[in-house]
Structures are given as C-alpha cells and as structure tokens.
mmCIF file of C-alpha atoms in Angstrom:
data_model
loop_
_atom_site.group_PDB
_atom_site.id
_atom_site.type_symbol
_atom_site.label_atom_id
_atom_site.label_comp_id
_atom_site.label_asym_id
_atom_site.label_seq_id
_atom_site.Cartn_x
_atom_site.Cartn_y
_atom_site.Cartn_z
ATOM 1 C CA MET A 2 29.601 168.969 53.289
ATOM 2 C CA LEU A 3 27.507 171.478 56.011
ATOM 3 C CA ALA A 4 27.486 174.204 54.929
ATOM 4 C CA GLY A 5 30.217 177.065 56.905
ATOM 5 C CA THR A 6 32.330 174.656 57.443
ATOM 6 C CA TRP A 7 34.412 172.861 55.056
ATOM 7 C CA THR A 8 37.166 169.249 55.345
ATOM 8 C CA LEU A 9 40.664 168.435 54.744
ATOM 9 C CA ARG A 10 41.852 164.732 54.935
ATOM 10 C CA ILE A 11 45.364 164.761 56.294
ATOM 11 C CA GLY A 12 47.092 160.990 55.550
ATOM 12 C CA ALA A 13 46.454 158.221 53.460
ATOM 13 C CA ALA A 14 43.594 155.429 53.539
ATOM 14 C CA LEU A 15 45.949 152.733 51.975
ATOM 15 C CA VAL A 16 46.509 148.874 52.822
ATOM 16 C CA ALA A 17 49.234 147.073 51.653
ATOM 17 C CA THR A 18 49.166 143.706 52.272
ATOM 18 C CA LEU A 19 47.441 142.452 55.307
ATOM 19 C CA GLY A 20 44.934 140.450 56.706
ATOM 20 C CA VAL A 21 42.840 142.586 57.675
ATOM 21 C CA ALA A 22 39.729 141.274 59.849
ATOM 22 C CA GLY A 23 36.208 142.215 62.175
ATOM 23 C CA PRO A 24 34.345 144.750 62.117
ATOM 24 C CA ALA A 25 35.834 149.175 62.616
ATOM 25 C CA SER A 26 33.417 148.982 66.081
ATOM 26 C CA ALA A 27 35.664 145.800 66.969
ATOM 27 C CA THR A 28 38.511 147.884 67.760
ATOM 28 C CA GLN A 29 36.683 150.574 70.178
ATOM 29 C CA ASP A 30 37.929 148.015 73.049
ATOM 30 C CA LEU A 31 41.748 147.842 71.249
ATOM 31 C CA VAL A 32 42.291 151.489 70.899
ATOM 32 C CA LYS A 33 41.067 154.835 72.763
ATOM 33 C CA ALA A 34 40.838 157.901 71.371
ATOM 34 C CA ARG A 35 40.676 161.215 72.287
ATOM 35 C CA LEU A 36 40.973 164.765 70.990
ATOM 36 C CA LEU A 37 42.344 167.936 73.150
ATOM 37 C CA SER A 38 43.607 171.426 72.422
ATOM 38 C CA GLU A 39 46.651 172.561 73.990
ATOM 39 C CA THR A 40 44.302 175.916 75.246
ATOM 40 C CA GLY A 41 41.393 176.824 76.589
ATOM 41 C CA SER A 42 40.674 179.380 73.345
ATOM 42 C CA ILE A 43 42.044 180.110 70.318
ATOM 43 C CA LYS A 44 42.264 184.445 69.092
ATOM 44 C CA PRO A 45 41.516 185.214 65.803
ATOM 45 C CA GLY A 46 44.514 184.549 63.607
ATOM 46 C CA GLY A 47 46.017 182.479 66.117
ATOM 47 C CA THR A 48 46.994 178.838 65.632
ATOM 48 C CA ALA A 49 45.907 176.534 68.770
ATOM 49 C CA TRP A 50 47.583 172.449 68.468
ATOM 50 C CA MET A 51 45.158 170.047 68.978
ATOM 51 C CA ALA A 52 46.117 166.314 69.563
ATOM 52 C CA VAL A 53 44.954 163.165 68.563
ATOM 53 C CA GLU A 54 45.785 160.490 71.349
ATOM 54 C CA LEU A 55 45.587 156.976 70.115
ATOM 55 C CA ALA A 56 45.963 154.350 73.662
ATOM 56 C CA MET A 57 46.567 150.480 72.071
ATOM 57 C CA LYS A 58 45.520 147.396 74.092
ATOM 58 C CA PRO A 59 48.780 145.343 74.954
ATOM 59 C CA GLY A 60 49.938 143.900 71.903
ATOM 60 C CA TRP A 61 48.290 146.153 69.831
ATOM 61 C CA HIS A 62 50.116 148.952 67.915
ATOM 62 C CA THR A 63 49.389 151.371 65.263
ATOM 63 C CA TYR A 64 51.434 152.697 62.155
ATOM 64 C CA TRP A 65 53.456 155.484 61.062
ATOM 65 C CA ARG A 66 52.895 157.616 57.924
ATOM 66 C CA ASN A 67 54.785 154.783 56.528
ATOM 67 C CA PRO A 68 54.225 152.559 57.945
ATOM 68 C CA GLY A 69 56.265 150.229 55.921
ATOM 69 C CA ASP A 70 56.272 146.703 54.014
ATOM 70 C CA ALA A 71 52.607 146.439 55.170
ATOM 71 C CA GLY A 72 50.029 148.875 57.532
ATOM 72 C CA GLN A 73 48.008 151.491 57.037
ATOM 73 C CA PRO A 74 48.724 154.775 58.737
ATOM 74 C CA THR A 75 46.362 157.042 60.967
ATOM 75 C CA ASP A 76 44.457 159.482 58.465
ATOM 76 C CA ILE A 77 42.348 162.765 60.014
ATOM 77 C CA LEU A 78 39.610 164.071 58.586
ATOM 78 C CA TRP A 79 38.948 167.552 59.852
ATOM 79 C CA THR A 80 35.325 169.530 59.822
ATOM 80 C CA LEU A 81 36.229 173.373 60.636
ATOM 81 C CA PRO A 82 34.633 176.763 60.844
ATOM 82 C CA LEU A 83 34.447 178.167 57.256
ATOM 83 C CA GLY A 84 38.293 179.871 57.405
ATOM 84 C CA TYR A 85 39.865 177.358 60.066
ATOM 85 C CA GLU A 86 42.811 175.709 58.385
ATOM 86 C CA ALA A 87 44.578 172.243 59.590
ATOM 87 C CA GLY A 88 48.009 171.781 59.325
ATOM 88 C CA GLY A 89 50.101 167.980 58.586
ATOM 89 C CA ILE A 90 50.264 165.908 61.755
ATOM 90 C CA ALA A 91 53.814 166.318 63.738
ATOM 91 C CA TRP A 92 54.439 162.417 63.531
ATOM 92 C CA PRO A 93 56.614 161.831 66.749
ATOM 93 C CA VAL A 94 59.414 159.039 65.818
ATOM 94 C CA PRO A 95 58.115 155.405 65.412
ATOM 95 C CA ARG A 96 59.387 151.811 65.811
ATOM 96 C CA PRO A 97 59.994 149.396 63.651
ATOM 97 C CA PHE A 98 58.626 146.234 63.918
ATOM 98 C CA SER A 99 59.413 143.173 62.055
ATOM 99 C CA VAL A 100 57.252 139.686 61.325
ATOM 100 C CA GLU A 101 59.822 137.659 59.063
ATOM 101 C CA PHE A 102 60.175 139.513 56.646
ATOM 102 C CA ILE A 103 58.190 142.481 56.730
ATOM 103 C CA THR A 104 59.115 145.781 58.555
ATOM 104 C CA SER A 105 56.635 148.041 59.571
ATOM 105 C CA TYR A 106 56.808 151.124 61.546
ATOM 106 C CA GLY A 107 54.380 152.538 64.388
ATOM 107 C CA TYR A 108 53.638 153.182 67.830
ATOM 108 C CA GLU A 109 52.336 150.432 70.500
ATOM 109 C CA ASP A 110 50.569 151.577 74.157
ATOM 110 C CA SER A 111 49.836 155.163 72.936
ATOM 111 C CA VAL A 112 50.761 158.083 70.844
ATOM 112 C CA THR A 113 49.838 161.824 70.424
ATOM 113 C CA LEU A 114 49.661 163.230 67.154
ATOM 114 C CA LEU A 115 49.872 166.978 67.147
ATOM 115 C CA VAL A 116 47.655 168.888 64.325
ATOM 116 C CA PRO A 117 47.802 173.208 64.270
ATOM 117 C CA VAL A 118 44.297 174.364 63.490
ATOM 118 C CA THR A 119 44.142 177.632 62.619
ATOM 119 C CA ALA A 120 41.729 180.651 63.213
ATOM 120 C CA PRO A 121 41.029 183.293 60.184
ATOM 121 C CA ALA A 122 42.007 186.864 61.582
ATOM 122 C CA THR A 123 38.635 187.627 60.791
ATOM 123 C CA ALA A 124 37.110 185.217 63.867
ATOM 124 C CA LYS A 125 35.106 187.071 66.331
ATOM 125 C CA PRO A 126 36.194 186.820 70.448
ATOM 126 C CA GLY A 127 32.496 185.513 71.506
ATOM 127 C CA GLU A 128 32.009 182.968 68.473
ATOM 128 C CA THR A 129 32.746 179.405 69.313
ATOM 129 C CA ALA A 130 34.814 176.920 66.723
ATOM 130 C CA THR A 131 33.625 173.554 66.476
ATOM 131 C CA VAL A 132 36.833 171.653 65.561
ATOM 132 C CA THR A 133 36.033 167.750 64.719
ATOM 133 C CA ALA A 134 38.273 165.003 63.457
ATOM 134 C CA ASP A 135 37.678 162.067 62.234
ATOM 135 C CA VAL A 136 40.008 160.087 62.698
ATOM 136 C CA ASN A 137 40.169 156.065 61.151
ATOM 137 C CA TRP A 138 43.716 153.804 62.182
ATOM 138 C CA LEU A 139 44.440 150.455 61.532
ATOM 139 C CA ALA A 140 45.223 148.259 64.670
ATOM 140 C CA CYS A 141 47.362 145.353 64.632
ATOM 141 C CA GLU A 142 48.438 142.614 67.184
ATOM 142 C CA LYS A 143 48.644 139.161 65.373
ATOM 143 C CA ILE A 144 45.659 139.994 62.835
ATOM 144 C CA CYS A 145 44.745 143.793 62.394
ATOM 145 C CA ILE A 146 40.979 145.449 62.713
ATOM 146 C CA PRO A 147 40.047 148.383 60.976
ATOM 147 C CA GLY A 148 39.077 151.205 63.617
ATOM 148 C CA GLU A 149 37.206 154.795 63.559
ATOM 149 C CA ALA A 150 36.261 157.709 66.265
ATOM 150 C CA LYS A 151 35.209 160.994 65.507
ATOM 151 C CA LEU A 152 36.200 163.574 68.200
ATOM 152 C CA SER A 153 35.138 166.955 69.137
ATOM 153 C CA ILE A 154 35.882 170.096 71.024
ATOM 154 C CA ASP A 155 34.482 173.427 71.683
ATOM 155 C CA LEU A 156 36.944 176.449 71.030
ATOM 156 C CA PRO A 157 35.861 179.786 71.927
ATOM 157 C CA VAL A 158 37.504 182.549 70.018
ATOM 158 C CA ALA A 159 39.074 185.119 72.938
ATOM 159 C CA ALA A 160 41.292 188.196 72.410
ATOM 160 C CA GLU A 161 43.401 185.699 74.614
ATOM 161 C CA ALA A 162 44.185 182.179 74.695
ATOM 162 C CA PRO A 163 45.776 180.252 78.057
ATOM 163 C CA ALA A 164 47.258 176.643 78.005
ATOM 164 C CA SER A 165 44.918 174.123 79.204
ATOM 165 C CA PRO A 166 46.545 173.116 82.595
ATOM 166 C CA ASP A 167 45.332 169.899 81.844
ATOM 167 C CA ALA A 168 46.866 169.444 78.222
ATOM 168 C CA LYS A 169 50.010 170.835 79.239
ATOM 169 C CA PRO A 170 51.717 167.721 79.909
ATOM 170 C CA VAL A 171 50.314 165.837 77.359
ATOM 171 C CA PHE A 172 51.514 168.554 74.532
ATOM 172 C CA ALA A 173 55.026 168.043 76.859
ATOM 173 C CA GLN A 174 55.233 164.666 76.304
ATOM 174 C CA ALA A 175 54.679 164.528 72.784
ATOM 175 C CA ARG A 176 56.954 166.866 71.677
#
C-alpha cells in the first residue's frame, strides 16, 4: 500500500466451474475498459460518481455480481487518496446466458458499472485526487479469458463540481 492511499476491494474473485484459457493480456482485444467521472471535479465532503465501462467484442460477455451457475463477477480494486471512500457497484440488470443446463447472468456488447466516490470534508480546493481502479473481469464466448485494466483519473478538488458534458450521456444511459 502506498503512503497516503488506501484500497478497497469491491466484488468477488472466484471462478466456478469454467474452462479458463489464455493469458490475461489476450483479453485486451476482447474487452476495452475506461474510467469516467460524472463531474469534472469533486467538492470537499461531496460524492463524484465514477463509471467503469467495459465494451466487449461481438459474441463475448462478462458477468453480473451473481454470475449464476458459472462465471466470475467483475471486480474493482480502488486506490484512493487518504480519507476518500468508494461505495459499492450499482449493477445494471443482467441478461441470462444458457448453455445446456448451465445458466449464467451478465452483459454482452457493453456494461457501465457506476460507483460513488466520496471525498472527505477536509479535502482542500486546489488539491487533486487521483482515483485508480484496478478492474478484473472474465470474458467468455466458447471459452473464458480473464482480463484486467488499470484505469486512473485525476479529479481536482473544487468548491463546485459541475457535470462533465462528455460523460453526461454515458451516465444517463447507465441509469
């Protein structure tokens, strides 16, 4: 752990009855990940909603918090400045994937996972909060390949936290 930062694990990291193949880096072509903030800054004591977007290659899917008979939910390990807190993932409604007698739940095409990050009341305007998300997922088609991405965003601490025009449609659609 780095001085001045702390980490929080959201999600789980168990694989249940799957065939997992290939190196983690192979999934970079299967799933593209990015991190966005709903606002361009964060207020002292305020909450900024973060979005972890996963865009899957056609035919591939990732998993919901309860993957069903097989699968592994996406896991996010947050590294935040001291005093900042990340809440739980606001999971969108999944769809079922059935193969013979196995039913799993997850997302195809893309998914946006929303997570609130709250600044301490002692955060000072003019500071910058670096928010880092280590994201792990399992991408499956006929086989399953684990993937990961380290995503980061810098949020200035400011008296006001206006919405980011570029992120507005992403958050609106996710909600």
